[in-house]
């Protein structure tokens, strides 16, 4: 990987990592969606990434030290991708990015509920989420009993989808 950078500015260097269209989406899908296999990342993203772009970005994220790749013990022909501490530490940044997007951009309720819940949960929730991710990806001990933050966020999403579906049934167009 090239070590040439436009400058040593931390914002510039961060944009050199995340300035492409897909890297944060891949990390989002791994962090919030629990996707860890190539096919899950390819088929699970609503934005529709091409397979060659996904392969390139996964390779780049591994070169940057944000992901690791190992053989999946459950399937000989599959690899499993894991977040590193470097990627897990993005949770607060993603929470802030989602909170900003909810205020300034035309989000949908069902796709912004996770950002709302993370914003309301604040740093204690973010810490719990990072602990959950460390357990899942790095083999760290599990935190105290209770649902994972991902499960809480998913339940919020499912509640919004169910409420909207019920509203659509009650008030057909």
Coordinates of N, CA and C in Angstrom, one line a residue:
X1 N 0.8 -1.2 0.0 CA 0.0 0.0 0.0 C 0.9 1.2 0.0
X2 N 0.5 2.2 -0.8 CA 1.3 3.5 -0.9 C 1.2 4.2 0.4
X3 N 2.4 4.8 0.8 CA 2.4 5.7 2.0 C 2.5 7.1 1.6
X4 N 2.2 7.4 0.3 CA 2.2 8.8 -0.1 C 0.8 9.4 0.3
X5 N 0.9 10.6 1.0 CA -0.3 11.3 1.4 C -0.2 12.7 1.0
X6 N -1.4 13.4 0.8 CA -1.4 14.8 0.4 C -0.9 15.7 1.5
X7 N -1.1 15.3 2.8 CA -0.6 16.1 3.9 C -0.7 15.2 5.1
X8 N -0.1 15.7 6.2 CA -0.2 15.0 7.5 C -1.4 15.4 8.3
X9 N -2.3 16.2 7.8 CA -3.5 16.7 8.5 C -4.4 15.5 8.8
X10 N -4.8 15.4 10.1 CA -5.6 14.2 10.5 C -7.0 14.1 9.7
X11 N -7.5 15.3 9.3 CA -8.8 15.2 8.5 C -8.5 14.7 7.1
X12 N -7.4 15.2 6.5 CA -7.0 14.7 5.2 C -6.7 13.2 5.2
X13 N -5.9 12.8 6.2 CA -5.6 11.4 6.3 C -6.8 10.5 6.5
X14 N -7.7 11.0 7.3 CA -9.0 10.2 7.5 C -9.8 10.1 6.2
X15 N -9.8 11.2 5.5 CA -10.6 11.2 4.2 C -9.9 10.3 3.2
X16 N -8.6 10.2 3.3 CA -7.9 9.2 2.4 C -8.3 7.8 2.7
X17 N -8.7 7.5 3.9 CA -9.2 6.2 4.3 C -10.6 6.0 3.9
X18 N -11.5 7.0 4.2 CA -12.9 6.9 4.1 C -13.5 7.7 3.0
X19 N -12.7 8.4 2.2 CA -13.2 9.3 1.2 C -13.9 8.6 0.0
X20 N -13.7 7.3 -0.2 CA -14.4 6.6 -1.3 C -15.8 6.3 -0.9
X21 N -16.6 5.9 -1.9 CA -18.0 5.8 -1.7 C -18.4 4.5 -0.9
X22 N -17.5 3.6 -0.7 CA -18.0 2.3 -0.2 C -17.4 1.9 1.2
X23 N -16.2 2.3 1.5 CA -15.6 1.8 2.7 C -16.4 1.9 4.0
X24 N -17.0 3.1 4.2 CA -17.8 3.3 5.4 C -19.1 2.4 5.3
X25 N -19.6 2.2 4.1 CA -20.8 1.4 4.0 C -20.5 -0.1 4.4
X26 N -19.4 -0.6 3.9 CA -19.0 -1.9 4.3 C -18.8 -2.0 5.8
X27 N -18.1 -1.1 6.4 CA -17.9 -1.1 7.8 C -19.3 -1.0 8.6
X28 N -20.2 -0.1 8.0 CA -21.5 0.0 8.6 C -22.2 -1.3 8.6
X29 N -22.2 -2.0 7.5 CA -22.9 -3.3 7.3 C -22.3 -4.4 8.3
X30 N -21.0 -4.3 8.5 CA -20.4 -5.2 9.4 C -20.7 -4.9 10.9
X31 N -20.7 -3.6 11.2 CA -20.9 -3.2 12.6 C -22.4 -3.3 12.9
X32 N -23.3 -2.7 12.1 CA -24.7 -2.7 12.5 C -25.5 -3.9 12.0
X33 N -25.0 -4.5 10.9 CA -25.7 -5.6 10.3 C -25.1 -7.0 10.6
X34 N -24.0 -7.0 11.2 CA -23.4 -8.3 11.6 C -22.9 -9.1 10.4
X35 N -22.7 -8.5 9.3 CA -22.3 -9.2 8.1 C -20.8 -9.4 8.1
X36 N -20.4 -10.7 7.9 CA -19.0 -11.0 8.0 C -18.4 -11.8 6.8
X37 N -19.3 -12.2 5.9 CA -18.9 -13.0 4.7 C -19.1 -12.1 3.5
X38 N -18.3 -12.4 2.4 CA -18.3 -11.7 1.2 C -19.8 -11.6 0.6
X39 N -20.4 -12.8 0.5 CA -21.8 -12.8 0.0 C -22.8 -12.0 0.8
X40 N -22.7 -12.0 2.1 CA -23.5 -11.3 3.0 C -23.4 -9.8 2.7
X41 N -22.1 -9.4 2.6 CA -21.8 -7.9 2.3 C -22.3 -7.6 0.9
X42 N -22.1 -8.5 -0.1 CA -22.5 -8.2 -1.4 C -24.0 -8.1 -1.6
X43 N -24.8 -9.1 -1.0 CA -26.2 -9.1 -1.2 C -27.0 -8.4 -0.1
X44 N -26.4 -8.0 1.0 CA -27.1 -7.4 2.1 C -27.2 -5.9 2.1
X45 N -26.4 -5.3 1.3 CA -26.3 -3.8 1.3 C -27.4 -3.3 0.4
X46 N -28.2 -2.4 0.9 CA -29.3 -1.8 0.1 C -28.8 -0.9 -1.0
X47 N -27.5 -0.5 -0.8 CA -26.9 0.5 -1.8 C -26.4 -0.3 -3.1
X48 N -26.3 -1.6 -3.0 CA -26.0 -2.4 -4.2 C -24.5 -2.2 -4.7
X49 N -23.6 -2.7 -3.9 CA -22.2 -2.6 -4.3 C -21.9 -3.7 -5.3
X50 N -21.0 -3.4 -6.3 CA -20.6 -4.4 -7.3 C -19.5 -5.3 -6.6
X51 N -19.5 -6.6 -7.1 CA -18.6 -7.6 -6.5 C -17.1 -7.2 -6.6
X52 N -16.7 -6.6 -7.7 CA -15.3 -6.2 -7.9 C -14.9 -5.0 -7.0
X53 N -15.9 -4.1 -6.7 CA -15.6 -3.0 -5.8 C -15.6 -3.5 -4.4
X54 N -16.5 -4.4 -4.0 CA -16.4 -5.0 -2.7 C -15.1 -5.7 -2.4
X55 N -14.7 -6.5 -3.4 CA -13.4 -7.2 -3.2 C -12.2 -6.2 -3.0
X56 N -12.2 -5.2 -3.8 CA -11.2 -4.1 -3.7 C -11.2 -3.4 -2.4
X57 N -12.4 -3.0 -1.9 CA -12.5 -2.3 -0.7 C -12.2 -3.2 0.5
X58 N -12.6 -4.5 0.5 CA -12.2 -5.4 1.6 C -10.7 -5.5 1.6
X59 N -10.1 -5.7 0.5 CA -8.6 -5.8 0.4 C -8.0 -4.5 1.0
X60 N -8.5 -3.4 0.6 CA -7.9 -2.1 1.1 C -8.1 -1.9 2.6
X61 N -9.3 -2.3 3.1 CA -9.6 -2.2 4.6 C -8.7 -3.1 5.4
X62 N -8.3 -4.3 4.8 CA -7.4 -5.2 5.4 C -6.0 -4.6 5.4
X63 N -5.6 -4.0 4.3 CA -4.3 -3.4 4.2 C -4.1 -2.2 5.2
X64 N -5.2 -1.5 5.4 CA -5.2 -0.4 6.4 C -5.2 -0.9 7.8
X65 N -5.5 -2.2 8.1 CA -5.5 -2.7 9.4 C -6.9 -2.6 10.1
X66 N -7.9 -2.4 9.3 CA -9.3 -2.2 9.8 C -10.0 -3.6 9.9
X67 N -9.6 -4.5 9.0 CA -10.2 -5.8 9.0 C -9.2 -6.9 8.9
X68 N -9.6 -8.0 9.4 CA -8.8 -9.2 9.2 C -9.6 -10.3 8.5
X69 N -9.0 -11.2 7.9 CA -9.7 -12.3 7.1 C -9.1 -13.6 7.5
X70 N -10.1 -14.6 7.8 CA -9.6 -15.9 8.2 C -10.6 -16.9 7.5
X71 N -10.1 -18.1 7.4 CA -11.0 -19.2 6.9 C -12.1 -19.4 7.8
X72 N -13.3 -19.6 7.3 CA -14.5 -19.8 8.1 C -14.5 -21.3 8.5
X73 N -14.5 -21.6 9.8 CA -14.4 -23.0 10.2 C -15.7 -23.8 9.8
X74 N -16.8 -23.1 9.6 CA -18.1 -23.7 9.2 C -18.2 -24.1 7.7
X75 N -17.3 -23.5 6.9 CA -17.4 -23.8 5.5 C -16.1 -23.6 4.8
X76 N -15.6 -24.6 4.1 CA -14.2 -24.6 3.6 C -14.0 -23.6 2.6
X77 N -15.0 -23.2 1.8 CA -14.8 -22.2 0.7 C -15.1 -20.8 1.1
X78 N -15.4 -20.5 2.4 CA -15.8 -19.2 2.8 C -14.7 -18.6 3.7
X79 N -14.6 -17.3 3.6 CA -13.7 -16.6 4.5 C -14.6 -15.7 5.4
X80 N -14.1 -15.4 6.6 CA -14.9 -14.6 7.5 C -14.0 -13.4 7.8
X81 N -14.7 -12.2 7.7 CA -14.0 -10.9 7.9 C -14.3 -10.5 9.4
X82 N -13.3 -10.0 10.0 CA -13.5 -9.5 11.4 C -13.0 -8.0 11.5
X83 N -13.7 -7.3 12.3 CA -13.3 -5.9 12.6 C -12.1 -5.9 13.5
X84 N -11.2 -5.0 13.4 CA -10.1 -4.8 14.3 C -10.5 -3.7 15.3
X85 N -9.7 -3.5 16.3 CA -10.0 -2.4 17.2 C -10.0 -1.1 16.5
X86 N -9.2 -0.9 15.5 CA -9.2 0.3 14.7 C -10.6 0.6 14.1
X87 N -11.2 -0.4 13.6 CA -12.6 -0.3 13.0 C -13.6 -0.1 14.1
X88 N -13.5 -0.9 15.2 CA -14.5 -0.9 16.3 C -14.5 0.5 16.9
X89 N -13.4 1.2 16.9 CA -13.3 2.5 17.5 C -14.1 3.6 16.7
X90 N -14.6 3.2 15.5 CA -15.4 4.1 14.7 C -16.9 4.3 15.2
X91 N -17.3 3.4 16.1 CA -18.7 3.5 16.6 C -19.1 4.9 17.0
X92 N -18.4 5.6 17.8 CA -18.8 7.0 18.2 C -18.9 7.9 17.0
X93 N -18.0 7.8 16.0 CA -18.0 8.6 14.8 C -19.2 8.3 14.0
X94 N -19.5 7.0 13.8 CA -20.7 6.6 13.1 C -22.0 7.1 13.8
X95 N -22.0 7.1 15.1 CA -23.1 7.6 15.9 C -23.3 9.1 15.6
X96 N -22.2 9.8 15.6 CA -22.3 11.3 15.3 C -22.7 11.5 13.9
X97 N -22.2 10.7 13.0 CA -22.5 10.9 11.5 C -24.0 10.6 11.3
X98 N -24.5 9.6 11.9 CA -25.9 9.3 11.8 C -26.8 10.4 12.4
X99 N -26.4 10.9 13.6 CA -27.1 12.0 14.2 C -27.2 13.2 13.3
X100 N -26.0 13.6 12.7 CA -26.0 14.7 11.8 C -26.9 14.5 10.6
X101 N -26.8 13.3 10.0 CA -27.7 13.0 8.9 C -29.1 13.0 9.2
X102 N -29.5 12.6 10.4 CA -30.9 12.7 10.8 C -31.4 14.1 10.8
X103 N -30.6 15.1 11.2 CA -31.0 16.5 11.3 C -31.0 17.2 9.9
X104 N -30.0 16.9 9.1 CA -29.8 17.7 7.9 C -30.2 17.0 6.5
X105 N -30.5 15.7 6.5 CA -30.7 15.0 5.3 C -32.0 14.3 5.3
X106 N -32.6 14.0 4.1 CA -33.9 13.4 4.0 C -33.9 11.9 4.3
X107 N -33.7 11.6 5.5 CA -33.7 10.2 5.9 C -35.1 9.6 6.0
X108 N -35.2 8.3 6.0 CA -36.4 7.6 6.3 C -36.4 7.2 7.7
X109 N -37.6 7.1 8.3 CA -37.7 6.8 9.7 C -37.2 5.4 10.0
X110 N -37.5 4.4 9.2 CA -37.0 3.0 9.5 C -35.5 2.9 9.3
X111 N -34.9 3.7 8.4 CA -33.4 3.6 8.3 C -32.7 4.5 9.2
X112 N -33.4 5.4 9.9 CA -32.7 6.3 10.8 C -33.0 6.0 12.3
X113 N -33.8 5.0 12.6 CA -34.1 4.7 13.9 C -32.9 4.3 14.7
X114 N -32.0 3.5 14.1 CA -30.8 3.1 14.8 C -29.9 4.2 15.2
X115 N -29.8 5.2 14.3 CA -29.0 6.4 14.6 C -29.7 7.2 15.7
X116 N -31.0 7.3 15.7 CA -31.7 8.0 16.8 C -31.5 7.3 18.1
X117 N -31.6 5.9 18.1 CA -31.4 5.2 19.4 C -29.9 5.3 19.9
X118 N -29.0 5.3 19.0 CA -27.6 5.5 19.3 C -27.3 6.9 19.9
X119 N -27.9 7.9 19.3 CA -27.8 9.2 19.7 C -28.4 9.4 21.1
X120 N -29.5 8.8 21.4 CA -30.2 8.9 22.7 C -29.4 8.1 23.7
X121 N -28.8 7.0 23.3 CA -28.1 6.1 24.2 C -26.7 6.7 24.6
X122 N -26.2 7.6 23.7 CA -25.0 8.3 24.0 C -23.8 7.4 24.3
X123 N -22.7 8.0 24.8 CA -21.5 7.3 25.0 C -21.6 6.0 25.8
X124 N -22.5 5.9 26.8 CA -22.6 4.6 27.5 C -23.0 3.4 26.5
X125 N -24.0 3.8 25.6 CA -24.4 2.8 24.7 C -23.3 2.5 23.7
X126 N -22.6 3.5 23.2 CA -21.5 3.3 22.3 C -20.5 2.4 22.9
X127 N -20.1 2.6 24.1 CA -19.1 1.7 24.8 C -19.6 0.3 24.9
X128 N -20.9 0.1 25.2 CA -21.5 -1.3 25.2 C -21.4 -1.9 23.9
X129 N -21.7 -1.1 22.8 CA -21.7 -1.6 21.5 C -20.3 -2.1 21.1
X130 N -19.3 -1.2 21.4 CA -17.9 -1.6 21.1 C -17.5 -2.8 21.9
X131 N -17.9 -3.0 23.1 CA -17.6 -4.2 23.9 C -18.3 -5.4 23.2
X132 N -19.5 -5.3 22.7 CA -20.2 -6.4 22.0 C -19.4 -6.7 20.8
X133 N -18.9 -5.7 20.0 CA -18.1 -6.0 18.8 C -16.8 -6.6 19.1
X134 N -16.2 -6.2 20.2 CA -14.9 -6.8 20.6 C -15.1 -8.3 21.0
X135 N -16.2 -8.6 21.6 CA -16.5 -10.0 21.9 C -16.7 -10.8 20.6
X136 N -17.5 -10.2 19.7 CA -17.9 -10.9 18.4 C -16.7 -11.1 17.5
X137 N -15.9 -10.0 17.4 CA -14.8 -10.0 16.4 C -13.4 -10.3 16.9
X138 N -13.2 -10.0 18.2 CA -11.8 -10.2 18.7 C -11.7 -11.3 19.8
X139 N -12.9 -11.8 20.1 CA -12.9 -12.9 21.1 C -12.7 -12.4 22.5
X140 N -13.0 -11.1 22.8 CA -12.9 -10.6 24.1 C -14.1 -11.2 25.0
X141 N -13.9 -11.2 26.3 CA -15.0 -11.7 27.1 C -16.3 -10.9 26.9
X142 N -17.4 -11.6 27.0 CA -18.7 -10.9 26.8 C -19.0 -10.0 28.0
X143 N -19.7 -8.9 27.7 CA -20.0 -8.0 28.8 C -21.2 -8.6 29.6
X144 N -21.6 -7.9 30.6 CA -22.7 -8.5 31.5 C -23.9 -8.9 30.7
X145 N -24.7 -9.7 31.3 CA -25.9 -10.3 30.6 C -26.8 -9.2 30.1
X146 N -27.6 -9.5 29.1 CA -28.6 -8.6 28.5 C -28.4 -8.6 27.1
X147 N -29.4 -8.0 26.4 CA -29.3 -8.0 24.9 C -28.1 -7.2 24.4
X148 N -27.6 -7.6 23.2 CA -26.6 -6.8 22.6 C -27.1 -5.5 22.1
X149 N -26.3 -4.5 21.9 CA -26.7 -3.3 21.4 C -27.3 -3.5 20.0
X150 N -26.6 -4.3 19.2 CA -27.2 -4.6 17.8 C -28.6 -5.1 17.9
X151 N -28.9 -6.0 18.9 CA -30.2 -6.5 19.0 C -31.2 -5.4 19.4
X152 N -30.8 -4.5 20.3 CA -31.6 -3.4 20.7 C -31.9 -2.5 19.4
X153 N -30.9 -2.2 18.7 CA -31.1 -1.4 17.5 C -32.0 -2.1 16.4
X154 N -31.8 -3.4 16.3 CA -32.6 -4.2 15.4 C -34.1 -4.2 15.8
X155 N -34.3 -4.3 17.1 CA -35.7 -4.3 17.6 C -36.3 -3.0 17.4
X156 N -35.6 -1.9 17.5 CA -36.1 -0.6 17.2 C -36.5 -0.5 15.7
X157 N -35.7 -1.0 14.9 CA -36.0 -1.0 13.4 C -37.2 -1.8 13.1
X158 N -37.3 -3.0 13.7 CA -38.4 -3.9 13.4 C -39.7 -3.2 14.0
X159 N -39.7 -2.5 15.1 CA -40.9 -1.9 15.6 C -41.4 -0.8 14.7
X160 N -40.5 0.0 14.1 CA -40.9 1.0 13.2 C -41.5 0.4 11.9
X161 N -40.8 -0.6 11.4 CA -41.4 -1.3 10.2 C -42.8 -1.9 10.5
X162 N -42.9 -2.5 11.6 CA -44.2 -3.1 12.0 C -45.3 -2.0 12.1
X163 N -44.9 -0.9 12.8 CA -45.9 0.2 13.0 C -46.3 0.8 11.6
X164 N -45.3 1.0 10.7 CA -45.7 1.5 9.4 C -46.5 0.5 8.6
X165 N -46.2 -0.8 8.7 CA -47.0 -1.8 8.0 C -48.4 -1.8 8.5
X166 N -48.6 -1.7 9.9 CA -49.9 -1.6 10.5 C -50.7 -0.4 10.0
X167 N -50.0 0.7 10.0 CA -50.6 2.0 9.5 C -51.0 1.9 8.0
X168 N -50.2 1.2 7.2 CA -50.6 1.0 5.8 C -51.8 0.1 5.7
X169 N -52.0 -0.9 6.5 CA -53.2 -1.7 6.5 C -54.4 -0.9 6.9
X170 N -54.2 -0.1 8.0 CA -55.4 0.6 8.5 C -55.8 1.8 7.6
X171 N -54.8 2.3 6.9 CA -55.0 3.5 6.0 C -54.5 3.2 4.6
X172 N -55.2 2.3 3.9 CA -54.6 2.0 2.5 C -54.8 3.2 1.6
X173 N -53.8 3.3 0.7 CA -53.8 4.5 -0.2 C -54.9 4.5 -1.2

